[in-house]
XYZ file of C-alpha atoms in Angstrom:
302
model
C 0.000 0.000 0.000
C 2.876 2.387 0.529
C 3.507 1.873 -3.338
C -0.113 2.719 -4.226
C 0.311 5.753 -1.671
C 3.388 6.943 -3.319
C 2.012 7.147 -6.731
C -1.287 7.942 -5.605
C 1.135 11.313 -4.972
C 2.084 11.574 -8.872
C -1.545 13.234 -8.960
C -1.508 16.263 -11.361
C 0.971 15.260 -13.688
C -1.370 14.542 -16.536
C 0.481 11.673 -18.536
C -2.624 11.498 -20.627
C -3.008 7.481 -19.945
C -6.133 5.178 -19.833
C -5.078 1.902 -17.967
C -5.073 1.144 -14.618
C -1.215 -0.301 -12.556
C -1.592 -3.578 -10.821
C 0.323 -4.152 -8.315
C 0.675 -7.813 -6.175
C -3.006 -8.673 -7.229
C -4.116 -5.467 -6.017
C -5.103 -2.407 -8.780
C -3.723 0.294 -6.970
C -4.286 3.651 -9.287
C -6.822 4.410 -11.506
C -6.522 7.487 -13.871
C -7.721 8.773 -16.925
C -6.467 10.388 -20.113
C -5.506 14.340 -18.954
C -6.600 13.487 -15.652
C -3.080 12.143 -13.709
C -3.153 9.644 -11.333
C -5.558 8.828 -8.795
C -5.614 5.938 -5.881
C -8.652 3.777 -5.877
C -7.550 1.409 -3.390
C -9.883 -0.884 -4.221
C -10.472 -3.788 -1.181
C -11.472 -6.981 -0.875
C -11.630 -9.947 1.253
C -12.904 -10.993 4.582
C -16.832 -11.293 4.543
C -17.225 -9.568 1.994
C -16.165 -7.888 -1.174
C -16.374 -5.798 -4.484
C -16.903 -7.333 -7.896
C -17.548 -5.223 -11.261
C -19.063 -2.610 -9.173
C -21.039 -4.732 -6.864
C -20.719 -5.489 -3.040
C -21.046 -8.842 -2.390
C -21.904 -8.651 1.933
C -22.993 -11.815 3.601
C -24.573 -13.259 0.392
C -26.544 -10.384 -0.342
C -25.791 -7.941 -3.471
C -25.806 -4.140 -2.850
C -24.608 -2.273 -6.246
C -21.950 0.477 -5.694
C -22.378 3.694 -7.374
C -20.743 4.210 -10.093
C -21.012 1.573 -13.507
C -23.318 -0.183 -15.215
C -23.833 -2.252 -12.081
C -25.210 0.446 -9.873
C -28.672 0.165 -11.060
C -28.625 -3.200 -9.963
C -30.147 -3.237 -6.078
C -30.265 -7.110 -4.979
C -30.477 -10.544 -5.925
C -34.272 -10.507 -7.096
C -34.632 -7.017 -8.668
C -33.292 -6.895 -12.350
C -31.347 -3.812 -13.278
C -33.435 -4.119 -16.726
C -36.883 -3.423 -14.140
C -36.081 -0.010 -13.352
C -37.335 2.854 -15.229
C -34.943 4.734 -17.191
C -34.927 8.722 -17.007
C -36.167 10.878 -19.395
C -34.263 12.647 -22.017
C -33.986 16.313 -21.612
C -35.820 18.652 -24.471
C -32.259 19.191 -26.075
C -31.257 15.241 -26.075
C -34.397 14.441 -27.145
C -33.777 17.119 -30.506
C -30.361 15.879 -31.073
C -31.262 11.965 -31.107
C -33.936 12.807 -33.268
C -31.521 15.312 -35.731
C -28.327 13.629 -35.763
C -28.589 11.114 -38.555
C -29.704 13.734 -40.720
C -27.149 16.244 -39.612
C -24.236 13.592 -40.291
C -25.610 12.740 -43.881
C -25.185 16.637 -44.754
C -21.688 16.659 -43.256
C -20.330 13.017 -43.629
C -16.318 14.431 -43.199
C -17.257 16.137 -39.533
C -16.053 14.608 -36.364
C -18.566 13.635 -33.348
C -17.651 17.078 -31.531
C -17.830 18.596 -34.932
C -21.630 17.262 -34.999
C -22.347 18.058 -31.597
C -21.579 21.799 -32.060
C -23.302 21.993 -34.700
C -26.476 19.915 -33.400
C -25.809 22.789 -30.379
C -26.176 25.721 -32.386
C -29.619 24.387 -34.342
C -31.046 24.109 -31.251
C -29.791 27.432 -29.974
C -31.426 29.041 -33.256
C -34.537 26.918 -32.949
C -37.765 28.731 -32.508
C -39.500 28.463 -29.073
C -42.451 27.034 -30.194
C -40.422 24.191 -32.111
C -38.415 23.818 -28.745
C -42.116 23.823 -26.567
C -42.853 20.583 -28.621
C -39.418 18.733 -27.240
C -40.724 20.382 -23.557
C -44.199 18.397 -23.906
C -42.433 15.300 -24.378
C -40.019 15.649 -22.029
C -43.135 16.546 -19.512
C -45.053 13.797 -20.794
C -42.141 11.268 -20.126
C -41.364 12.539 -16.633
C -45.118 12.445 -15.493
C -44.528 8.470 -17.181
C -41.287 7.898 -15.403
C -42.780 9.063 -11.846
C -45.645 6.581 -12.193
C -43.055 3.845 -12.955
C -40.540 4.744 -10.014
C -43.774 4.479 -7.669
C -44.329 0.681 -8.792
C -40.706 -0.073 -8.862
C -40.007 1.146 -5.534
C -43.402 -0.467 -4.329
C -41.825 -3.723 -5.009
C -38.661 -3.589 -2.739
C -38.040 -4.331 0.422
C -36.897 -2.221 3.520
C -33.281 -3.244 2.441
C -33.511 -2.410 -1.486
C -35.078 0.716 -0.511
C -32.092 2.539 1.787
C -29.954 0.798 -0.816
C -31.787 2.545 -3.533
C -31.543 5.908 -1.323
C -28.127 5.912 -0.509
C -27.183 5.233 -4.170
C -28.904 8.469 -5.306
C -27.274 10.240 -2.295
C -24.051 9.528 -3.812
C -24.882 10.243 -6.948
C -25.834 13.917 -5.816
C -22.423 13.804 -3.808
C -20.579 13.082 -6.887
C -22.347 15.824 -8.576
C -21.747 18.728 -6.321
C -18.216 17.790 -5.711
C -17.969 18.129 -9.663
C -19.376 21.220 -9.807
C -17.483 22.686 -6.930
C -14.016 21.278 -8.518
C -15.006 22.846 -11.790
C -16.367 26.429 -10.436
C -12.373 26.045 -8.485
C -11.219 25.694 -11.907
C -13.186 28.554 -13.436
C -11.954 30.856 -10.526
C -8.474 29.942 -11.072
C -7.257 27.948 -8.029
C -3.404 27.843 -8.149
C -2.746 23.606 -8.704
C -1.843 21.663 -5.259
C 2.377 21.218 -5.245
C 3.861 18.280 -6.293
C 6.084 16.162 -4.794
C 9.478 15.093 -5.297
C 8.606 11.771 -6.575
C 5.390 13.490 -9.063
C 8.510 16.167 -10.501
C 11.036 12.818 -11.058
C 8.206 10.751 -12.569
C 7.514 13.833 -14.970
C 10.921 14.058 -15.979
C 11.722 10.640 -16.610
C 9.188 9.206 -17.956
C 9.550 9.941 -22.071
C 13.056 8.072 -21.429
C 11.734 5.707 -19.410
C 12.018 1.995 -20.546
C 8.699 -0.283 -20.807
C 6.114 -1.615 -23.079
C 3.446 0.173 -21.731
C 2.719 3.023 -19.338
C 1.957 1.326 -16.554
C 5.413 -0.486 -16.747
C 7.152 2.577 -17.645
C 5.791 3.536 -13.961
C 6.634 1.117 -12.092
C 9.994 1.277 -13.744
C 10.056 4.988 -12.377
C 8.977 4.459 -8.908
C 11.684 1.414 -8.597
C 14.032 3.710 -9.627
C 12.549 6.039 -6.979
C 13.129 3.740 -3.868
C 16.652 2.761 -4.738
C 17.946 6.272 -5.381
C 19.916 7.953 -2.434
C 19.334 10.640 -0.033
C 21.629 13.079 -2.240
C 19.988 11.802 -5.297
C 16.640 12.247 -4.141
C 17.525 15.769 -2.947
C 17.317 17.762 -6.301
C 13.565 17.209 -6.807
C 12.618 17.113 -3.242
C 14.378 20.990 -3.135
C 12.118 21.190 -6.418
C 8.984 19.955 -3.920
C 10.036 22.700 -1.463
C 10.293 25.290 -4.144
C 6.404 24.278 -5.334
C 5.552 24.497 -2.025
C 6.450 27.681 -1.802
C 4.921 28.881 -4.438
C 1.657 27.258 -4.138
C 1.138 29.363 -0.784
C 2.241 32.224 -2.475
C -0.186 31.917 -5.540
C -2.652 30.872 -2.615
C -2.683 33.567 -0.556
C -2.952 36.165 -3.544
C -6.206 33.979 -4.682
C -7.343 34.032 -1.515
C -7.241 37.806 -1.156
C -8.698 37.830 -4.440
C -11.299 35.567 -3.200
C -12.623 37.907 -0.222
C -12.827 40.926 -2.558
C -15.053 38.880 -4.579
C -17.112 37.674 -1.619
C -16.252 34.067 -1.247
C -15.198 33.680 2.023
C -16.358 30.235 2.041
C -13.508 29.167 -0.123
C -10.421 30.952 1.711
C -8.819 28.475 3.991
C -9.366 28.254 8.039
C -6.336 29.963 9.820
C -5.857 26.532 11.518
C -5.834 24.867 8.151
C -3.003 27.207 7.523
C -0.775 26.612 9.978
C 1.749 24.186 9.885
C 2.203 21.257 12.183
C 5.084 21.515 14.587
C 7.608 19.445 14.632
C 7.751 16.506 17.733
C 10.653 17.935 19.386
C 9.564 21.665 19.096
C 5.809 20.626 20.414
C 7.142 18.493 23.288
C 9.881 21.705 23.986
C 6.947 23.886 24.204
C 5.126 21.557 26.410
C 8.124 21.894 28.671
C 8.043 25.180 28.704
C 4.430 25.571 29.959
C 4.641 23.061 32.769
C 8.020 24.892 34.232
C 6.438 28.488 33.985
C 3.514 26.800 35.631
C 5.488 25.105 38.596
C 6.893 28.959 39.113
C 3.622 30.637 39.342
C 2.326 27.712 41.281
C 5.684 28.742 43.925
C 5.056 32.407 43.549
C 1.402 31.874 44.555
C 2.344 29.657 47.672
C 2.818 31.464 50.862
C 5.751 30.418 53.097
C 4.715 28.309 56.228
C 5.731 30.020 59.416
């Protein structure tokens, strides 16, 4: 795990790759093209465990968010059973338009389309649009009457399963939309670390058939490298460091003249941890000028 930790690190450095690093039967990262790295940690074992998206507890299936999987809720309730939600007015045009819009431009690309499809719609008259609304009303007055038998037929158990699941879902959501308003405002990028600046440098040199062996390559390399080895990027590390709470605190600033107190950081956040000796110094320190007020305080006895 302190492998999976390590690279879990490399976060940021946006290698552009689609696979996933297995490591001692374990997948250990998970990332995406533009995305970096990212630890999954995925776990398994004991009385339990997770399969395609699906956690397998005492015999009984509860579907994980996330996959094809998560619509699935138990055993006796297909995944096929429950009602699927309605296309929007604008989803509903473009399934409708695209066939026709690729035949007039057979050389575009799908986002070539899909701009395109965007900008009929934006152009579309409102009561060509109000016919797309009806429909989509239509289906969602539909889909309500079908959620009401579906969920009728669950027990106690599918039910909070079937909550919970849409409580993530909504999780997921805002924590998108927060990341991407961050993004928007121009949040200076988290620093890296000395091992995420060596992987970055390395790796178009680095020897393997495939990205995930070029990385584990890398982070070999990592571990058996010296202390003065290591020392050029981790004085790199320092040096982000540095300038991530610079860029921070001008963003922050920024961030209260614009009224969004909510996303400066806590003073306590802030400050950094002492170290062990200087904390147990301090500590010292208070119980001695303690003891001398407590002898100050105490009258002689006669």
């Amino acid at each position: 795990m302190a492998a999976a930790a390590a690279l879990g690190r490399a976060a940021g450095l946006g290698l552009g790759l689609g696979l996933g690093l297995v490591t001692g039967g374990r997948r250990l990262l998970r990332y995406a093209a533009g995305a970096g790295l990212r630890g999954c940690g995925e776990r398994g074992g004991g009385s339990g465990g997770h399969l395609g998206g699906v956690a397998v507890t005492g015999g009984a299936v509860v579907c994980r968010a996330g996959g094809a999987a998560e619509q699935c809720l138990s055993r006796g309730i297909s995944s096929d059973q429950r009602p699927k939600r309605p296309l929007t007015a604008y989803l509903r045009f473009t399934m409708e338009n695209r066939s026709a819009f690729r035949e007039k431009n057979p050389g575009a690309s799908n986002t070539e389309l899909t701009k395109k499809l965007a900008g009929a719609w934006r152009e579309l008259p409102a009561s060509q649009k109000q016919v797309y609304e009806e429909a989509k009303k239509m289906d969602w007055q539909r889909y309500g009457e079908q959620m009401a038998k579906y969920k009728a037929q669950l027990t106690p158990a599918q039910a909070a399963a079937l909550k919970e699941e849409r409580r993530k879902q909504l999780a997921r959501r805002r924590s998108l939309r927060a990341k991407r308003e961050l993004t928007v405002l121009g949040k200076p990028k988290r620093p890296r670390s000395g091992l995420n600046i060596f992987v970055a440098e390395k790796f178009q040199e680095s020897e393997g058939i495939s990205p995930a062996a070029k990385l584990k390559k890398l982070f070999d390399t990592w571990q058996k490298l010296s202390t003065s080895q290591k020392q050029q990027y981790l004085q790199l590390a320092e040096d982000d460091k540095v300038r991530y709470e610079n860029e921070m605190k001008s963003w922050e600033a920024k961030m209260v003249e614009l009224g969004r107190e909510d996303l400066v950081r806590s003073k306590k956040k802030r400050l950094k941890k002492k170290p062990a000796g200087t904390a147990k110094q301090a500590g010292t320190a208070r119980t001695s000028l303690g003891n001398k007020a407590k002898l100050k305080l105490k009258k002689p006895e006669e």
